[in-house]
Coordinates of N, CA and C in Angstrom, one line a residue:
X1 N 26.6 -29.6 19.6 CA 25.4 -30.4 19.4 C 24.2 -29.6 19.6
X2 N 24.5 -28.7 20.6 CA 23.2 -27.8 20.9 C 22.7 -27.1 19.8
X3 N 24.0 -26.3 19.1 CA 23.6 -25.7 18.2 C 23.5 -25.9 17.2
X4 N 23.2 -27.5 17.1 CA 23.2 -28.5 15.6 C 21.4 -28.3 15.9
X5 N 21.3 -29.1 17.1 CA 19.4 -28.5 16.7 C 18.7 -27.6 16.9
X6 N 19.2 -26.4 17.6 CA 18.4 -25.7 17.4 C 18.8 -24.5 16.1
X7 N 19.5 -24.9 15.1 CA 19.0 -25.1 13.7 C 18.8 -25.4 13.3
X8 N 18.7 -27.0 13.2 CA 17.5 -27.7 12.5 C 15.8 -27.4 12.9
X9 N 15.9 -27.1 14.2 CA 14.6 -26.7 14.7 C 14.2 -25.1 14.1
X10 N 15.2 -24.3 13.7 CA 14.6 -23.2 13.3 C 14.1 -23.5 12.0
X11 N 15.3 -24.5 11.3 CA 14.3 -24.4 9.6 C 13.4 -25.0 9.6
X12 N 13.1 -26.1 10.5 CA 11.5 -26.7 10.5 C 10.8 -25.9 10.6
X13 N 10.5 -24.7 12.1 CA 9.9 -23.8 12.2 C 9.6 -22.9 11.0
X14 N 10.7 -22.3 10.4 CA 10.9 -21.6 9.3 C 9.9 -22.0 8.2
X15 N 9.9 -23.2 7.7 CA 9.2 -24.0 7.3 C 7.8 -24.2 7.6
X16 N 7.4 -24.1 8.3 CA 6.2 -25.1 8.5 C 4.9 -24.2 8.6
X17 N 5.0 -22.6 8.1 CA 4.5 -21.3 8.3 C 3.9 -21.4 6.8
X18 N 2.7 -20.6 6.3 CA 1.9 -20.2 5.4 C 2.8 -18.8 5.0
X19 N 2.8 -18.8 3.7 CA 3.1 -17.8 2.9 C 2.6 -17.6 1.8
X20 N 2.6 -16.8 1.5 CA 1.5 -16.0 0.7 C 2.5 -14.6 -0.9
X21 N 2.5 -15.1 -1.8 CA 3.3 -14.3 -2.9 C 2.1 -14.2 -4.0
X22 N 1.4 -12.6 -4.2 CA 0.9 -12.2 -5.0 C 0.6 -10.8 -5.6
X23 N 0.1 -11.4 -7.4 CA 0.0 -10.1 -8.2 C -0.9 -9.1 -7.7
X24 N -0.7 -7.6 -8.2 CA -1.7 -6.7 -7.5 C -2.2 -6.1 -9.0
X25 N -3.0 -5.9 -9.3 CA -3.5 -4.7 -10.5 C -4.4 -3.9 -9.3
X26 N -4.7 -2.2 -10.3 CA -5.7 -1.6 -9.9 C -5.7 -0.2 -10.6
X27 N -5.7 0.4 -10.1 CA -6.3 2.0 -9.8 C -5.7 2.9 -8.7
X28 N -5.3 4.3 -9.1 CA -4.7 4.8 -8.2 C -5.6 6.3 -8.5
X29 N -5.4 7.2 -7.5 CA -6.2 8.5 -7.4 C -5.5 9.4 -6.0
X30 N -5.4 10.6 -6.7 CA -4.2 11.6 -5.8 C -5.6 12.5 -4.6
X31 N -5.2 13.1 -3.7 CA -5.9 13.9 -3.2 C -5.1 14.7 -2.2
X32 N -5.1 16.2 -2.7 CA -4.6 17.2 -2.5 C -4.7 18.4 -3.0
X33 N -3.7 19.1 -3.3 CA -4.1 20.8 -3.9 C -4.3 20.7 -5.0
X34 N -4.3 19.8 -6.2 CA -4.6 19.7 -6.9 C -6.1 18.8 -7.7
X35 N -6.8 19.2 -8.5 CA -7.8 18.2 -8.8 C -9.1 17.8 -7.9
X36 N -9.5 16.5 -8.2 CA -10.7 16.3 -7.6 C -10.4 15.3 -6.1
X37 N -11.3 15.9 -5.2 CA -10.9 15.8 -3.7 C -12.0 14.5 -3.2
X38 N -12.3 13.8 -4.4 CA -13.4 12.1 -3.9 C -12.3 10.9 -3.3
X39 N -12.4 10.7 -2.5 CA -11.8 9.6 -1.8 C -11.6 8.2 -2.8
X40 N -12.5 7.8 -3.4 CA -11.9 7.2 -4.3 C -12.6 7.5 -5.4
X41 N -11.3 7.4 -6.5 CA -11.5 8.3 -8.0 C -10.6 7.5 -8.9
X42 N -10.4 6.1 -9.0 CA -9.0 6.4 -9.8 C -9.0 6.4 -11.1
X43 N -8.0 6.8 -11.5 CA -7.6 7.1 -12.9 C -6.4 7.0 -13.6
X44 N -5.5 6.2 -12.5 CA -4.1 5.9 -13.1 C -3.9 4.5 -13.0
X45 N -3.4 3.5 -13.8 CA -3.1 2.2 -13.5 C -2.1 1.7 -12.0
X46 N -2.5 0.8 -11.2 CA -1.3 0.1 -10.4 C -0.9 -1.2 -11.1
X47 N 0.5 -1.4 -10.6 CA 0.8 -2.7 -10.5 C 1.7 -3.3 -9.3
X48 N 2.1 -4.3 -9.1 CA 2.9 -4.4 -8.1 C 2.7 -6.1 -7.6
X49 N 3.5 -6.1 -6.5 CA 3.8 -7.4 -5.6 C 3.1 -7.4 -4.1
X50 N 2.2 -8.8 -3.5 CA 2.3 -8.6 -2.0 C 2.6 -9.5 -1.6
X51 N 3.5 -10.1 -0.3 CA 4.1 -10.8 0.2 C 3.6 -11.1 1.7
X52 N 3.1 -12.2 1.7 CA 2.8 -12.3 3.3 C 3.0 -13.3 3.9
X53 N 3.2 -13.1 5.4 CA 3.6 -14.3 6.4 C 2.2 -14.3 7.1
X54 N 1.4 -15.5 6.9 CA 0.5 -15.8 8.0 C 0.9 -16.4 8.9
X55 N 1.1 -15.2 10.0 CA 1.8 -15.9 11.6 C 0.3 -16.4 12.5
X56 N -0.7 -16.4 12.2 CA -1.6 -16.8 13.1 C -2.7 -16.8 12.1
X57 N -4.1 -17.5 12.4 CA -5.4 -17.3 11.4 C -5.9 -16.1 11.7
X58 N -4.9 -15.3 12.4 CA -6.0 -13.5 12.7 C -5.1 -12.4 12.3
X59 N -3.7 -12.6 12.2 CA -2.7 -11.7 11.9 C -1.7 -12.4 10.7
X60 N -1.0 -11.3 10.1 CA -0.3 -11.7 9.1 C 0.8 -10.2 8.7
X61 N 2.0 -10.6 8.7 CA 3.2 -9.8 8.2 C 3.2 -9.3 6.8
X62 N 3.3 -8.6 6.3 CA 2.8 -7.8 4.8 C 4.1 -7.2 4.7
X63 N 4.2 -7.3 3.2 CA 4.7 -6.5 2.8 C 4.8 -6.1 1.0
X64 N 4.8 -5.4 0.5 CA 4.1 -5.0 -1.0 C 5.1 -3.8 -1.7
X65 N 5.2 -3.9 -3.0 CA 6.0 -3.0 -3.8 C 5.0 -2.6 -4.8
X66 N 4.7 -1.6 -5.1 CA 3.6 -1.3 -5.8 C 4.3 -0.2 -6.6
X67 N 4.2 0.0 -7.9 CA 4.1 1.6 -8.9 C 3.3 1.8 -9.2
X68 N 3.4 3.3 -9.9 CA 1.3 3.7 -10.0 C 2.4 5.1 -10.7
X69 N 1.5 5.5 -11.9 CA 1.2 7.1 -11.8 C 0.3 7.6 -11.6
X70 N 0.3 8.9 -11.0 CA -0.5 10.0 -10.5 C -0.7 10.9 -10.7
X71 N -1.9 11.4 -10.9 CA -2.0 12.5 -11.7 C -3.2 13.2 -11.3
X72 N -3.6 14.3 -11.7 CA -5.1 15.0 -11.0 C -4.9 15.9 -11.9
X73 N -6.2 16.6 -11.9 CA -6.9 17.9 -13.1 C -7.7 18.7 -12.3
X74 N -7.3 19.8 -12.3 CA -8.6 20.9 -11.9 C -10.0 21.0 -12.7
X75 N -9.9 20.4 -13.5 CA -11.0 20.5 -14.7 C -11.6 19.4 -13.6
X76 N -11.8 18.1 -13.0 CA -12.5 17.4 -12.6 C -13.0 17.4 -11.1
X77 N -12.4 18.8 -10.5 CA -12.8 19.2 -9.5 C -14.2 19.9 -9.3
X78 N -15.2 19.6 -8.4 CA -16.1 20.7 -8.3 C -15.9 21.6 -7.2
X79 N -14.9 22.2 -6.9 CA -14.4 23.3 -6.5 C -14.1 24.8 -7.5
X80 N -15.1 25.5 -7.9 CA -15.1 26.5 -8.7 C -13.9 27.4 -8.2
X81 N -13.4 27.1 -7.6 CA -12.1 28.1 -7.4 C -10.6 27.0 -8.3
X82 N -11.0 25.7 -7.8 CA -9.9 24.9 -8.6 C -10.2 25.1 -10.2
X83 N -11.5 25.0 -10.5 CA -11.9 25.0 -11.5 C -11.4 26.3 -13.0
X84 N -11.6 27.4 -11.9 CA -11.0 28.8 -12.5 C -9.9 28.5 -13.0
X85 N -8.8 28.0 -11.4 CA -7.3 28.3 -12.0 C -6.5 27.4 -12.4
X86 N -7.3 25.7 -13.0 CA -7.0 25.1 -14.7 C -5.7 24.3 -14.2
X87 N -5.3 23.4 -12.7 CA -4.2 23.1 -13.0 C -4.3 21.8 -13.1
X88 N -2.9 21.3 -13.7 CA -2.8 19.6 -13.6 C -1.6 19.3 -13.2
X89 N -1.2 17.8 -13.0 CA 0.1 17.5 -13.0 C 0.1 16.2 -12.8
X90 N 1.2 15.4 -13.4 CA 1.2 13.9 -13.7 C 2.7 13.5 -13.2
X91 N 2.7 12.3 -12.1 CA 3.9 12.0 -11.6 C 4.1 10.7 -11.4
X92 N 5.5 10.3 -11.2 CA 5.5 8.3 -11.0 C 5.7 8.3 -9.9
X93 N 5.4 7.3 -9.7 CA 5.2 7.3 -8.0 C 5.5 5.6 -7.9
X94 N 6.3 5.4 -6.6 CA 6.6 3.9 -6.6 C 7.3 3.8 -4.5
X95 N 6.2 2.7 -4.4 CA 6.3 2.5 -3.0 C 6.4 1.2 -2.4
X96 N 7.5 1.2 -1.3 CA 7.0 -0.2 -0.5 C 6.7 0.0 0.8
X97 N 5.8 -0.7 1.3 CA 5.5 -0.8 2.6 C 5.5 -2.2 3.6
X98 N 5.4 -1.8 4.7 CA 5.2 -3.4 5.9 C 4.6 -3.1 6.7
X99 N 3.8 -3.7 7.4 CA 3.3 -4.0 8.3 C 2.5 -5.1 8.9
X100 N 1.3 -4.8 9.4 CA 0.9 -6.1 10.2 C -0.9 -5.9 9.5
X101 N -1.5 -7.3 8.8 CA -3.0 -7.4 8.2 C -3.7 -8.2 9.3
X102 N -4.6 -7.6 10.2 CA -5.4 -8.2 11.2 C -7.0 -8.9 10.2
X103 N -7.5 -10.1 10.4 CA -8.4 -10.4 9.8 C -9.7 -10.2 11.0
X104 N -11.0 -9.8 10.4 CA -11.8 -9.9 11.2 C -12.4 -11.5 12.2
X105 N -12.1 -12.5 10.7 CA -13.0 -13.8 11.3 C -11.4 -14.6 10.9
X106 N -11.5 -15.7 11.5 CA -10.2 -16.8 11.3 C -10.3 -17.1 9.7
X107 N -9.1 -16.8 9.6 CA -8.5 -17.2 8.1 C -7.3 -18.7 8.1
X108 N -7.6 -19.6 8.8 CA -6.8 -21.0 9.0 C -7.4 -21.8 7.6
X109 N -5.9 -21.6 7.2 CA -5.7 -21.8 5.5 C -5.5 -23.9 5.4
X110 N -5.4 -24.1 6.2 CA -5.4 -25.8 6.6 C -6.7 -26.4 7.4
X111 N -7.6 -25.4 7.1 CA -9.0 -26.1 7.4 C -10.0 -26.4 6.5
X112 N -11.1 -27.2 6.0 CA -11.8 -27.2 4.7 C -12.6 -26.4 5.0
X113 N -13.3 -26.3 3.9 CA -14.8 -25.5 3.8 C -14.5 -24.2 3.4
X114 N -15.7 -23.3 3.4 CA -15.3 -21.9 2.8 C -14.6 -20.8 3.7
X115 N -13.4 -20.2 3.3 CA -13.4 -19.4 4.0 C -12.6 -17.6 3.5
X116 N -13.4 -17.0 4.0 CA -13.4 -15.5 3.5 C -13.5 -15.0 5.0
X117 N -12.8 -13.5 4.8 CA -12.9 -12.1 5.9 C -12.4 -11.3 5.2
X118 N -13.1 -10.0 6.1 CA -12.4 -8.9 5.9 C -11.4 -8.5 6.4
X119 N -10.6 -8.1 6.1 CA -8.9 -7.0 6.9 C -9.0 -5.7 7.2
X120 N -8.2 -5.5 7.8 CA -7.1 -4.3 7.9 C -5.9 -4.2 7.9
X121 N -5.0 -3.8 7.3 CA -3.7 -3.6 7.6 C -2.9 -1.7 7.9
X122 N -2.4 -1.9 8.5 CA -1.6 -0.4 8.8 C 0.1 -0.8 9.0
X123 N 1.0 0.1 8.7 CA 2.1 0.2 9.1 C 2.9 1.1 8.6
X124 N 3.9 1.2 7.7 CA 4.6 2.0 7.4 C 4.8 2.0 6.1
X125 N 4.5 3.3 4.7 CA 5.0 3.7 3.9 C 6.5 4.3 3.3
X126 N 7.5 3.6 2.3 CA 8.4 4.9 1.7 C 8.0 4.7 0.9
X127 N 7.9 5.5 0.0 CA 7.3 6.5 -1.1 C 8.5 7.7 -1.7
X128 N 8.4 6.9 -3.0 CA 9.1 7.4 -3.8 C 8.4 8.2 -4.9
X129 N 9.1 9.6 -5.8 CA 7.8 9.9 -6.8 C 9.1 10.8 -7.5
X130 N 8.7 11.8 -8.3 CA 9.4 12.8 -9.1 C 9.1 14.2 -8.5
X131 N 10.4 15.3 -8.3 CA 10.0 16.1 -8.0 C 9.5 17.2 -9.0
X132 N 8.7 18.4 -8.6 CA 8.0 18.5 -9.6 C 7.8 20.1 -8.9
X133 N 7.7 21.0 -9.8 CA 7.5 22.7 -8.7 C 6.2 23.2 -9.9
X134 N 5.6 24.4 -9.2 CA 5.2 25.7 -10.0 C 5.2 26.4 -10.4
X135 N 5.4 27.3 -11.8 CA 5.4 28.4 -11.6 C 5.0 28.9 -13.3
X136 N 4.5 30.4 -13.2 CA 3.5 30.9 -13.9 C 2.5 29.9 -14.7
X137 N 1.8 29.9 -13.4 CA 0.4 29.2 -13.7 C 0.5 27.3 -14.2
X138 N 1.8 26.6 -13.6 CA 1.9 25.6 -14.8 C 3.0 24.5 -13.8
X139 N 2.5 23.6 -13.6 CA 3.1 22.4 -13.0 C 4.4 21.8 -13.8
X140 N 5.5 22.0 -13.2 CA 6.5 21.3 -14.6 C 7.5 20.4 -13.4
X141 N 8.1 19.2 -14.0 CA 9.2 18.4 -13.5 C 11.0 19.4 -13.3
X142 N 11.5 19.2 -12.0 CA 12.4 19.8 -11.5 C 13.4 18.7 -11.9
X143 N 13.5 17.6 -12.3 CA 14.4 16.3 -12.4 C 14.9 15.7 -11.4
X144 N 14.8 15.1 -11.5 CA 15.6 13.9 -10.2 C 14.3 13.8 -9.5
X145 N 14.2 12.5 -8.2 CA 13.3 12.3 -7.5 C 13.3 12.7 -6.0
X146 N 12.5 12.8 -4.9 CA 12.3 12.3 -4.2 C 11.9 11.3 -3.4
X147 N 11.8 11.4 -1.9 CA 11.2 10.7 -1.3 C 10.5 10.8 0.0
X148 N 9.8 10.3 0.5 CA 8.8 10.6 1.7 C 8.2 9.2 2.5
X149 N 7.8 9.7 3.9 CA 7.6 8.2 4.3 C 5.7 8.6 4.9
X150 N 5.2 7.5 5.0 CA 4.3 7.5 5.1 C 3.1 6.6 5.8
X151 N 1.7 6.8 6.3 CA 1.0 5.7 7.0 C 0.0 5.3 6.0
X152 N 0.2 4.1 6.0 CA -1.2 3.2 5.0 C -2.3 2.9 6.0
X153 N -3.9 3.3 5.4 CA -4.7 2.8 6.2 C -5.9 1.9 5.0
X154 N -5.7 0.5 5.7 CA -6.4 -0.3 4.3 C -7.1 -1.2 4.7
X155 N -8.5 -1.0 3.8 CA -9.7 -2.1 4.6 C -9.9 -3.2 3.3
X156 N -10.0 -4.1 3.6 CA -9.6 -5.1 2.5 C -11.1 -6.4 2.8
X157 N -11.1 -7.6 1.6 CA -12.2 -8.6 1.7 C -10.9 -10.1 0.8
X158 N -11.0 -10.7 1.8 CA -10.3 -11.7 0.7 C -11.5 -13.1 1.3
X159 N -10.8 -13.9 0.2 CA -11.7 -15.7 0.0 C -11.1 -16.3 -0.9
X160 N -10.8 -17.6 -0.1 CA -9.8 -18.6 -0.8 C -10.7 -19.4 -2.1
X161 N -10.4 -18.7 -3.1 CA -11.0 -19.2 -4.2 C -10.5 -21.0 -4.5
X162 N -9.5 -21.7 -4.5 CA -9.2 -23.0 -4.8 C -8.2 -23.0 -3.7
X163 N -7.6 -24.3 -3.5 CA -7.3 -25.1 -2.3 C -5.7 -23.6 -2.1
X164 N -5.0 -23.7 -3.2 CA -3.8 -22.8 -2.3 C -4.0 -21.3 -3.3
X165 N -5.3 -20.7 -3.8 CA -5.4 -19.4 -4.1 C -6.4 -18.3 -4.0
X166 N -5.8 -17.2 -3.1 CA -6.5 -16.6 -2.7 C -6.8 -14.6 -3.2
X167 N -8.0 -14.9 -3.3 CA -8.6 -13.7 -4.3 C -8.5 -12.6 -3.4
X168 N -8.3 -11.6 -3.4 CA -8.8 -10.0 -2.0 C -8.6 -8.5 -2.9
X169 N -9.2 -8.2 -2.0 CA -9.9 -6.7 -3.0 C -9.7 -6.1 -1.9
X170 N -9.0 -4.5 -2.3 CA -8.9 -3.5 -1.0 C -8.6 -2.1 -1.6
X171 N -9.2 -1.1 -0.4 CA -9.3 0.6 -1.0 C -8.3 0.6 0.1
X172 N -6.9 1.6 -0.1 CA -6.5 1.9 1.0 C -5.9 3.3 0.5
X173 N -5.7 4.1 1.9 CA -5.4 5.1 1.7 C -4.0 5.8 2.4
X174 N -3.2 6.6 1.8 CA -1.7 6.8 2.3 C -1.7 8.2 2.5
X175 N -1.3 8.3 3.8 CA -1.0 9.5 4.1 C 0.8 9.8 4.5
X176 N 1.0 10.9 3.2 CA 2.4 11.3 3.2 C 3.0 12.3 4.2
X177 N 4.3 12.3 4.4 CA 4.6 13.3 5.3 C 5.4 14.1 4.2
X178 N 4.3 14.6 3.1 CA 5.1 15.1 1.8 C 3.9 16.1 1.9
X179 N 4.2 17.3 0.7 CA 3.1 18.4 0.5 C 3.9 18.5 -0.8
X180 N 4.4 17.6 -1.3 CA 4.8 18.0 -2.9 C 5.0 17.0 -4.1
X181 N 3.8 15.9 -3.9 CA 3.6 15.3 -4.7 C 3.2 15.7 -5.9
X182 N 2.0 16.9 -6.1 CA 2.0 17.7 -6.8 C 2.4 18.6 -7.2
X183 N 3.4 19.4 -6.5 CA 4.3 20.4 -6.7 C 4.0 21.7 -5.8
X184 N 2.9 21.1 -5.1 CA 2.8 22.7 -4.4 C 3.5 23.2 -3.6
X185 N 4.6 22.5 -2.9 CA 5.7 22.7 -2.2 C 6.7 22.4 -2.0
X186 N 7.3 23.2 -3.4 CA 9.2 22.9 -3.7 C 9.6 22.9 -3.4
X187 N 9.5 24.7 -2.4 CA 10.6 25.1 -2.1 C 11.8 25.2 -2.5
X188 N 11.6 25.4 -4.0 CA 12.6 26.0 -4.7 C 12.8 27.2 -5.0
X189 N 13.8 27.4 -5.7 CA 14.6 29.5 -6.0 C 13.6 29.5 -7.3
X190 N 12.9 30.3 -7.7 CA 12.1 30.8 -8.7 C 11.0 29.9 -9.0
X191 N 10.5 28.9 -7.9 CA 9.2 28.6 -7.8 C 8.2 28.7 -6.9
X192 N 7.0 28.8 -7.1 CA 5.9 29.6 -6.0 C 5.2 28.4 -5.5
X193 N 5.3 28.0 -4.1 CA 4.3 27.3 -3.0 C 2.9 27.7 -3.7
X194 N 1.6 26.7 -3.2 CA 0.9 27.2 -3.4 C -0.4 26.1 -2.7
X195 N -1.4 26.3 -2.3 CA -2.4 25.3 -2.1 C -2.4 25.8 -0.1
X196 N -2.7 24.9 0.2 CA -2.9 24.9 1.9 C -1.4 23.9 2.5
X197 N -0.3 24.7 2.6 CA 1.0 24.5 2.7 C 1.0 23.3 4.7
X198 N 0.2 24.0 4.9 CA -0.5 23.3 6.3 C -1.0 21.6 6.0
X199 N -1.3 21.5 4.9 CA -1.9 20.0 4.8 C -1.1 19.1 4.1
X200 N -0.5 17.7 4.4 CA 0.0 17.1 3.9 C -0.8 16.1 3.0
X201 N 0.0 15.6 1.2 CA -1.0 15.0 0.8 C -1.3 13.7 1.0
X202 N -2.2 12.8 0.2 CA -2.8 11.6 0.3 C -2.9 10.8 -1.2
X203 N -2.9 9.7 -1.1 CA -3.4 9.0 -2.3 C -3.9 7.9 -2.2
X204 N -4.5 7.1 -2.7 CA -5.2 6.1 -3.0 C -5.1 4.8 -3.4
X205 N -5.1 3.5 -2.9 CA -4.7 2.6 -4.2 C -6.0 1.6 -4.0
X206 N -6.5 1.2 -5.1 CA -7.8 0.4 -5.4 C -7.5 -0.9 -6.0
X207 N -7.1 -1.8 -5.3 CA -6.6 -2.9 -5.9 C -7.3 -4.6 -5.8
X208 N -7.0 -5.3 -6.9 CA -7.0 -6.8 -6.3 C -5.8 -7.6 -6.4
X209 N -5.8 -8.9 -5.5 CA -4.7 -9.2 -5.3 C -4.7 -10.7 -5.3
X210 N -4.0 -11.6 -6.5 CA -4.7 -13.0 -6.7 C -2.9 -13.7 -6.2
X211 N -3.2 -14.2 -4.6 CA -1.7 -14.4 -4.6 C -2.1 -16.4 -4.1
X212 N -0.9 -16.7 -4.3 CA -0.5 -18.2 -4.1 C -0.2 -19.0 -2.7
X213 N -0.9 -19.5 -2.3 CA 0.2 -19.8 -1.2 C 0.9 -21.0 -0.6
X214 N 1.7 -21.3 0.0 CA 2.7 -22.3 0.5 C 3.1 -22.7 1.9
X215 N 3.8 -24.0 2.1 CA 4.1 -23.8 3.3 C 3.7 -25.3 3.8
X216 N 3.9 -25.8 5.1 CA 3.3 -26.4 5.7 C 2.4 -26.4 7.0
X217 N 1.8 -27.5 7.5 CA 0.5 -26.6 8.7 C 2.0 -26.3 9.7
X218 N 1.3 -25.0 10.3 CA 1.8 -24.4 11.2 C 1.3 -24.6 12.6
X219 N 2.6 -24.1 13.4 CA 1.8 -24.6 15.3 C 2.3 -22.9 15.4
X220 N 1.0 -22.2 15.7 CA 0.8 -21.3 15.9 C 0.9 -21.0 17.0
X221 N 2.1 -19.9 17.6 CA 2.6 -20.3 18.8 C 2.0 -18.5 19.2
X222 N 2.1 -17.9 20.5 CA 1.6 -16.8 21.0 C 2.1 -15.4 20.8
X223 N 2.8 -15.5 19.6 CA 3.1 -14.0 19.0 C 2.8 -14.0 17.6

């Protein structure tokens, strides 16, 4: 009997929580040994999914599947040394991550009137892409993929545009524990490293996010 209610009590619980399932479009932009080094630049399409659990009106559980290609040109660099030696390279890239989105002001989705904040979220990156080497002067695909894990750092603005949908806009930035997105370091037999082999790279994603949400009011308990 004990353990008749307290699972009924967990699916109420389960239940009675805000959730959150939405589209992403945007913009994506590489930054590393290759190309132009502006923090946000983009030039490749995103698309993808975000998924959230609002556990409290100040925190919320994330999680997102996003693809993008990436690509960069030495032609759009103002680095006259990049600029000299003419390189490019274009790769697919496809990621999911989780973690935790802190809002600045209360976001209590079961209250009336207007309400909007800004975020942050951080946690953890894997990151998936193509591998890809150098050599005589010319970025080319090695076949098959890789993979790499990584930290997202993302400052975001959302506002509940109608009673259960909400609009948010965010620049966030990923730092890989990779140095060969671009190809500058294969570490392959008959390909040449090249760039600042010390620095791991970065990329960008510039997105909005028009997601739905559900659920019943929640009792917001202390975690």
């Amino acid at each position: 009997m004990r353990l008749i209610i307290i699972f009924l009590f967990t699916i109420q619980f389960s239940y009675s929580q805000i959730y959150e399932v939405g589209i992403a479009v945007g913009g994506s932009n590489f930054i590393g040994d290759v190309g132009n080094t502006s923090f946000i630049a983009p030039n490749e399409l995103l698309n993808g999914i975000i998924l959230k659990w609002n556990r409290s009106p100040r925190h919320s559980y994330r999680l997102s599947i996003l693809s993008s290609k990436i690509s960069a040109d030495d032609s759009n660099s103002k680095d006259p040394r990049r600029l000299e030696r003419g390189l490019l390279f274009k790769n697919n890239l496809f990621e999911i991550s989780s973690g935790m989105e802190f809002t600045f002001f209360d976001f209590n989705l079961h209250e009336a009137g207007l309400k909007y904040t800004p975020y942050i979220f951080t946690g953890i990156v894997y990151t998936k892409f193509d591998k890809l080497g150098y050599q005589n002067n010319n970025i080319s695909s090695l076949g098959g993929r890789t993979k790499s894990l990584g930290i997202p750092f993302i400052l975001g603005f959302k506002y509940r545009v109608l009673e259960q949908l909400i609009l948010s806009a965010e620049i966030g930035s990923r730092y890989v524990f990779s140095d060969n997105i671009d190809g500058s370091l294969s570490n392959t037999e008959n390909y040449t490293n090249f760039g600042n082999i010390n620095n791991r790279d970065w990329y960008v994603f510039s997105l909005i996010n028009l997601s739905y949400t559900f659920g019943r009011k929640p009792c917001y308990c202390n975690y």
